[in-house]
Coordinates of C-alpha atoms and ligand atoms in Angstrom, one line a residue:
X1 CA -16.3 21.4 -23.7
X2 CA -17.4 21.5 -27.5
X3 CA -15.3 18.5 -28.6
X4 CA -16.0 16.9 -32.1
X5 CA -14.7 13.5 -32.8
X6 CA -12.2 13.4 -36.0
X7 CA -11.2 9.8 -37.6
X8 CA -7.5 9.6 -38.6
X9 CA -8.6 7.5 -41.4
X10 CA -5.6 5.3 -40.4
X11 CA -6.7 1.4 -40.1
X12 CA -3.9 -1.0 -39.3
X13 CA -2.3 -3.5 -36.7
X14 CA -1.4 -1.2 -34.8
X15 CA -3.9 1.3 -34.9
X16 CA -6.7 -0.5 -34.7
X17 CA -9.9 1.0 -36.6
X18 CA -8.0 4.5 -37.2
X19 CA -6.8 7.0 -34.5
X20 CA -9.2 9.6 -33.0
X21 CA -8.2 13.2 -32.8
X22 CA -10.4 15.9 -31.3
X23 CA -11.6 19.2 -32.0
X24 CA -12.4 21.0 -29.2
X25 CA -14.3 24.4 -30.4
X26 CA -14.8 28.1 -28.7
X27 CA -12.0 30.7 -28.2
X28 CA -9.4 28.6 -29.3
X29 CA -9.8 25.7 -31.3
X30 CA -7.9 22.9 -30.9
X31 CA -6.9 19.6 -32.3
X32 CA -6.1 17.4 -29.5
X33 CA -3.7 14.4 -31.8
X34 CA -2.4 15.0 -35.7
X35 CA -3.0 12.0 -37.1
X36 CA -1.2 10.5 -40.1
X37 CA -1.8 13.6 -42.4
X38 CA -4.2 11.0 -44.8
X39 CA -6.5 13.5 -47.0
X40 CA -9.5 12.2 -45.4
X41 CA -8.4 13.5 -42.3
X42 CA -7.5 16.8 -43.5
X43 CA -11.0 16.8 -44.9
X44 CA -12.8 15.7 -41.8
X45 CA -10.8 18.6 -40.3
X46 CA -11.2 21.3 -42.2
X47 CA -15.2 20.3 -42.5
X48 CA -15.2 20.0 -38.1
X49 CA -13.7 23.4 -38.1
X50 CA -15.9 25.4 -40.9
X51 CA -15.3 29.2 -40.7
X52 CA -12.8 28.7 -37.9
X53 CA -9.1 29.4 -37.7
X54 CA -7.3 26.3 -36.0
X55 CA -5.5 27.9 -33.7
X56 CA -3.3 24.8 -31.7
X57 CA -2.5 21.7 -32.2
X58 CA -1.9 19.3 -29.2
X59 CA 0.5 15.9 -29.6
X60 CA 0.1 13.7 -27.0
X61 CA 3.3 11.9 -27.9
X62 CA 5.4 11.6 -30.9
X63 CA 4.4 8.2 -32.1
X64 CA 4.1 8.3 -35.9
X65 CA 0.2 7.4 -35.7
X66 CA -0.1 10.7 -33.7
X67 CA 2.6 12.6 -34.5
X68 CA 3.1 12.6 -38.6
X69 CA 0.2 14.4 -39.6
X70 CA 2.0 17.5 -38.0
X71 CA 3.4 18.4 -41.3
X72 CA 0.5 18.6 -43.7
X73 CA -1.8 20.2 -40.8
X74 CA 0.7 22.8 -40.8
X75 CA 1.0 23.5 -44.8
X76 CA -2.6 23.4 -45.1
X77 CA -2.9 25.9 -41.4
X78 CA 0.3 27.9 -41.1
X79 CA -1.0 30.1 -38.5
X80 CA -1.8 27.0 -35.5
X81 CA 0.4 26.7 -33.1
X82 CA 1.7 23.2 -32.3
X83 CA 2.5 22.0 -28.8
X84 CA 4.0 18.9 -27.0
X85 CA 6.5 17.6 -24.2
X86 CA 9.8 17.2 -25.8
X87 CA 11.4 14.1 -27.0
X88 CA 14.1 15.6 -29.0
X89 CA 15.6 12.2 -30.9
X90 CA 11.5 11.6 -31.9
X91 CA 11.0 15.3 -32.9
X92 CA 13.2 15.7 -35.0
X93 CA 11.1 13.4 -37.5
X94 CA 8.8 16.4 -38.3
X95 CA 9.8 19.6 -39.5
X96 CA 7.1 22.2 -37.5
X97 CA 8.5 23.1 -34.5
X98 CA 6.9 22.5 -31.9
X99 CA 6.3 24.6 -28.1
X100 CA 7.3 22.8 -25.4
X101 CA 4.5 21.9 -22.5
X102 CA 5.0 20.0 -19.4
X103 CA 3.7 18.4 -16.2
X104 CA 0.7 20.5 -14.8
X105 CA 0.7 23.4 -17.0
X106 CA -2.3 25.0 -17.9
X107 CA -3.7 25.3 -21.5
X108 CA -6.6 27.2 -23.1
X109 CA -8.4 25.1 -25.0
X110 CA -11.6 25.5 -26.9
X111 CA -13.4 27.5 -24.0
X112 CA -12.2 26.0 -21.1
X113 CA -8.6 24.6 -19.6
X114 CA -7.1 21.6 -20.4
X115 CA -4.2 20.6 -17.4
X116 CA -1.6 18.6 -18.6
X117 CA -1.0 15.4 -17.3
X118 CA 2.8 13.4 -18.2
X119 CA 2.1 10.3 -18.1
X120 CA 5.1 8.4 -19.2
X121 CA 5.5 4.3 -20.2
X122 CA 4.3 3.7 -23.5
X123 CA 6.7 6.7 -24.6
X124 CA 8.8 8.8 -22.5
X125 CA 6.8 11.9 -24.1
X126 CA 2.9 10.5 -23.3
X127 CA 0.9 13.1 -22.5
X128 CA -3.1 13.4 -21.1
X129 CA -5.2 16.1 -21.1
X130 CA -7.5 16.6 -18.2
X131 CA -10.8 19.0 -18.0
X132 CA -11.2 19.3 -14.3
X133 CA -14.8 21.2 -15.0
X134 CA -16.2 17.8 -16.6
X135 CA -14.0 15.3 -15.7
X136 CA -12.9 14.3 -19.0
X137 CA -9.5 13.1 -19.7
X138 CA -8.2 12.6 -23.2
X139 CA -6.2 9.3 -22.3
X140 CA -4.1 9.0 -25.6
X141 CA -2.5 5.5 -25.8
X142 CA -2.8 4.7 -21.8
X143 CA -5.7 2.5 -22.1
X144 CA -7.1 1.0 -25.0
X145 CA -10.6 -0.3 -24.5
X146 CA -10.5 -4.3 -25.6
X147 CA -7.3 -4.5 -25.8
X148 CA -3.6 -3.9 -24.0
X149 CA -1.0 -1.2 -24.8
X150 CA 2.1 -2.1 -26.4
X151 CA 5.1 -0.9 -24.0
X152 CA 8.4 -0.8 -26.3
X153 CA 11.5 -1.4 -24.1
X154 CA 13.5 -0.9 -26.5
X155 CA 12.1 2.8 -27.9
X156 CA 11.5 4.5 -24.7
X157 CA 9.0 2.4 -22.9
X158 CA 8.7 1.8 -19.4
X159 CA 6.7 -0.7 -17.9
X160 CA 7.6 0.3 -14.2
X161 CA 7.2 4.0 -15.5
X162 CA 3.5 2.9 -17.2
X163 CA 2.1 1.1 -14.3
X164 CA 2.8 4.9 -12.3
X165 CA 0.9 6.3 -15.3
X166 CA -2.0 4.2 -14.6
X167 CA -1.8 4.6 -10.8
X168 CA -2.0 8.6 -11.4
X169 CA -4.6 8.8 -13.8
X170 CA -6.9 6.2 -11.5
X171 CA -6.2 8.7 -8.7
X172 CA -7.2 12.0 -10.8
X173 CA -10.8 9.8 -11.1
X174 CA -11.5 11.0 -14.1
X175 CA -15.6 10.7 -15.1
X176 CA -14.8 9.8 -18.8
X177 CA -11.7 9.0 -20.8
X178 CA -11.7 10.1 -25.0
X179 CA -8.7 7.4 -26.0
X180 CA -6.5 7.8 -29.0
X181 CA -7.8 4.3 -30.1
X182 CA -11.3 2.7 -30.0
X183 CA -14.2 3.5 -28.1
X184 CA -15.2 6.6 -25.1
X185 CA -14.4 4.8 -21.9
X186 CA -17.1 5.7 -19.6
X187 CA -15.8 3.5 -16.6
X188 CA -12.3 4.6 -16.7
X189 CA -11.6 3.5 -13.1
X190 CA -12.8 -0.2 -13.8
X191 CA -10.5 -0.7 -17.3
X192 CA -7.5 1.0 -15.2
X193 CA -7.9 -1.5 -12.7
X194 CA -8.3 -4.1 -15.1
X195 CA -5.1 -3.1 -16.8
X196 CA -3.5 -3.1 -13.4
X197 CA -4.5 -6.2 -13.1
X198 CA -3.7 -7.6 -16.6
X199 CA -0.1 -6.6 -15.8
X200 CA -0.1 -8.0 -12.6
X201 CA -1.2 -11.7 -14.3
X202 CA 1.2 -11.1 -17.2
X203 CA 4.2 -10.9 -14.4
X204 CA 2.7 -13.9 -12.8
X205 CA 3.0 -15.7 -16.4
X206 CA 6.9 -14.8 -17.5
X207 CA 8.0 -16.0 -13.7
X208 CA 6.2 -19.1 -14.7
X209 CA 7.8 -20.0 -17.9
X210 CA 11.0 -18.4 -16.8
X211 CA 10.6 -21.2 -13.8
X212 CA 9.7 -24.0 -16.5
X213 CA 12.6 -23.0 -18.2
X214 CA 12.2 -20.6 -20.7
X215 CA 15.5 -18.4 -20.8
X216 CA 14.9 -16.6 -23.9
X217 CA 12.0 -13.7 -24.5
X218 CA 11.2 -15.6 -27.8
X219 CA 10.4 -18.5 -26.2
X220 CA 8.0 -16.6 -23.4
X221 CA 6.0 -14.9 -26.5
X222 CA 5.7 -18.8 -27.9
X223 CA 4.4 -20.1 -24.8
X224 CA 2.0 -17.0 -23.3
X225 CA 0.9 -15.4 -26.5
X226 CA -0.9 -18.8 -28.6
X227 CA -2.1 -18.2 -32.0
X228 CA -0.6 -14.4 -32.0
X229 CA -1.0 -12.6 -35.4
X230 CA 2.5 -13.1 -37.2
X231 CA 2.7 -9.0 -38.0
X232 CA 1.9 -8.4 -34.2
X233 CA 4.7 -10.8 -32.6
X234 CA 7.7 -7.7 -32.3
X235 CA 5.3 -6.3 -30.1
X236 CA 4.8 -9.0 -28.4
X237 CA 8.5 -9.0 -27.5
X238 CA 8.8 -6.3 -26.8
X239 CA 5.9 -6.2 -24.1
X240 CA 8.2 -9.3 -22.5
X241 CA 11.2 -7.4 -22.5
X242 CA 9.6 -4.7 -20.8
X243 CA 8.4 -6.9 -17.8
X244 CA 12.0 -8.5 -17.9
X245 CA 13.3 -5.1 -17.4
X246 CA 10.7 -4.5 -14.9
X247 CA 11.6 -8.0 -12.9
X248 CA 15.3 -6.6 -13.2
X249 CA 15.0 -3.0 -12.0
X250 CA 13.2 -4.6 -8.6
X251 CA 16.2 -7.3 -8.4
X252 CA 14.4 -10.3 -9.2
X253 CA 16.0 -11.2 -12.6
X254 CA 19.0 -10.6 -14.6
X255 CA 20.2 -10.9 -17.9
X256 CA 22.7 -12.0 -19.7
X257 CA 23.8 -9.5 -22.8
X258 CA 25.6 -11.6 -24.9
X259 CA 23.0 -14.3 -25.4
X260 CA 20.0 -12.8 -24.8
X261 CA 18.9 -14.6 -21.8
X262 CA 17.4 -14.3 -19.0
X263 CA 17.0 -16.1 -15.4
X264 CA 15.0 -15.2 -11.9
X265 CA 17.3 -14.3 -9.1
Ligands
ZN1 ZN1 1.7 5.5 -29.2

C-alpha cells in the first residue's frame, strides 16, 4: 500500500501532537480519518493528493478530532464518498452523509483491500482497517503509543467492550499498527499486551482504594492519578467510572445512584 502520512494540524490535551490521517494512493484514493478541517490540513491534503481525485473518505469513529473535518473535506471535494459504522446521535453533528460500513466488509482502497475491523470501547462506532497483504492495521484510537486511551463511560465507552477490542486485534497479529495519535507501532502485539496489562493493574488499584475506603470516583482519581494535569482530570473520571462499570457488570460492585457511590460486593 501507497500510504502518505497527513498531520491534522490539531495539537491539544487530548490530541496529543495532532491526529494522523492517511492517504492511501492507486485506484482509489483514500483518506483514512478527517481530521478537524484546520487549513493546514486541507493543504497537506490537497498537496498528498496532487492531480488526483479523492475519491473516499474513511471515519474510524465519530469523535470530533476525527470526525469534524468531514465538512470542509467535502466542500473543498464534493465528488468523495464518505464512509463509517453508524452512530446515529454522533452523526448527526456533520452534515455529509455518510455510507454505512460494518464488521468484515471489504473496501477498495488505494490498490488493495482494506477489511474492516469493529472494534468497539473507546466509542461504540471504533473502527480498524486491516491490510491482510502487509499486515498493516490502521488502529485509530485503540492504542496510543506512550500513553493510555481515554474510555468515556458516560459517551458510549466500554471498558469490558475495549478490552474485547484489544483481545481481537492481538489475535489478527497484525505486523504494524498506523495509530490515529503518535508514533507507527511496529510491535503492536507487545503495547497490546501492555495495555492488557495496564488495565489489569488499574482494576487491581480502584479494588484497593475502594477497600481503603474510597466510595466516591473523585476520590479514586485523587488517590491513583498524583499530580494529574487539571484540564485532563474528567478524563480521568471517566476512565474510573468505566472500570466501576466494568467491576459491576461481572457482580463485584454496585452503586449507589443517588449519591454517587460506590462499594465492592
Ligand atoms: Zn476518539
Amino acid at each position: 500500500m501507497d500510504i502518505t502520512l497527513v498531520p491534522g494540524f490539531n495539537p491539544g490535551p487530548y490530541t496529543g501532537a495532532g491526529n494522523n490521517t492517511y492517504v492511501i494512493s492507486g485506484m482509489v484514493q483514500t483518506l483514512l480519518d478527517a481530521a478537524t478541517g484546520e487549513a493546514a490540513h486541507l493543504a497537506a491534503l490537497a498537496e498528498a493528493l496532487g492531480s488526483t481525485v479523492l475519491a473516499q473518505v474513511l471515519v474510524t469513529h465519530a469523535h470530533p478530532d476525527h470526525a469534524d473535518g468531514c465538512d470542509p473535506i467535502a466542500e473543498r471535494w464534493p465528488d468523495a464518498a464518505f464512509r463509517k459504522l453508524p452512530w446515529p446521535e454522533q452523526d448527526r453533528l456533520q452534515s455529509v452523509e455518510c455510507m454505512p460500513i460494518a464488521d468484515g466488509d471489504r473496501i477498495a482502497v488505494g490498490d488493495g483491500t482494506l477489511q474492516v475491523v469493529h472494534t468497539p470501547g473507546h466509542a461504540p462506532d471504533h473502527l480498524c482497517f486491516f491490510d491482510e497483504s502487509t499486515g498493516t492495521l490502521f488502529s485509530a484510537d485503540l492504542v496510543v503509543s506512550g500513553s493510555s486511551v481515554v474510555i468515556p463511560a458516560s459517551r458510549g465507552g466500554s471498558l469490558a467492550q475495549y478490552l474485547g477490542s484489544l483481545r481481537r486485534v492481538l489475535a489478527l497479529a497484525p505486523a504494524r499498527m498506523l495509530p490515529a495519535h503518535g508514533q507507527t507501532i511496529d510491535d503492536p502485539a507487545a503495547i497490546l499486551n501492555q495495555y492488557l496489562e495496564h488495565r489489569k493493574l488499574r482494576e487491581d488499584q480502584i479494588v484497593a482504594a475502594m477497600r481503603a475506603g474510597d466510595r466516591l470516583p473523585d476520590a479514586i482519581v485523587g488517590r491513583i492519578y498524583e499530580g494529574l494535569d487539571p484540564r485532563l482530570k474528567g478524563m480521568a473520571l471517566e476512565s474510573i467510572v468505566a472500570h466501576l462499570i466494568k467491576l459491576r457488570e461481572e457482580g463485584r460492585a454496585r452503586s449507589d445512584p443517588d449519591e454517587g457511590a460506590w462499594e465492592l460486593m
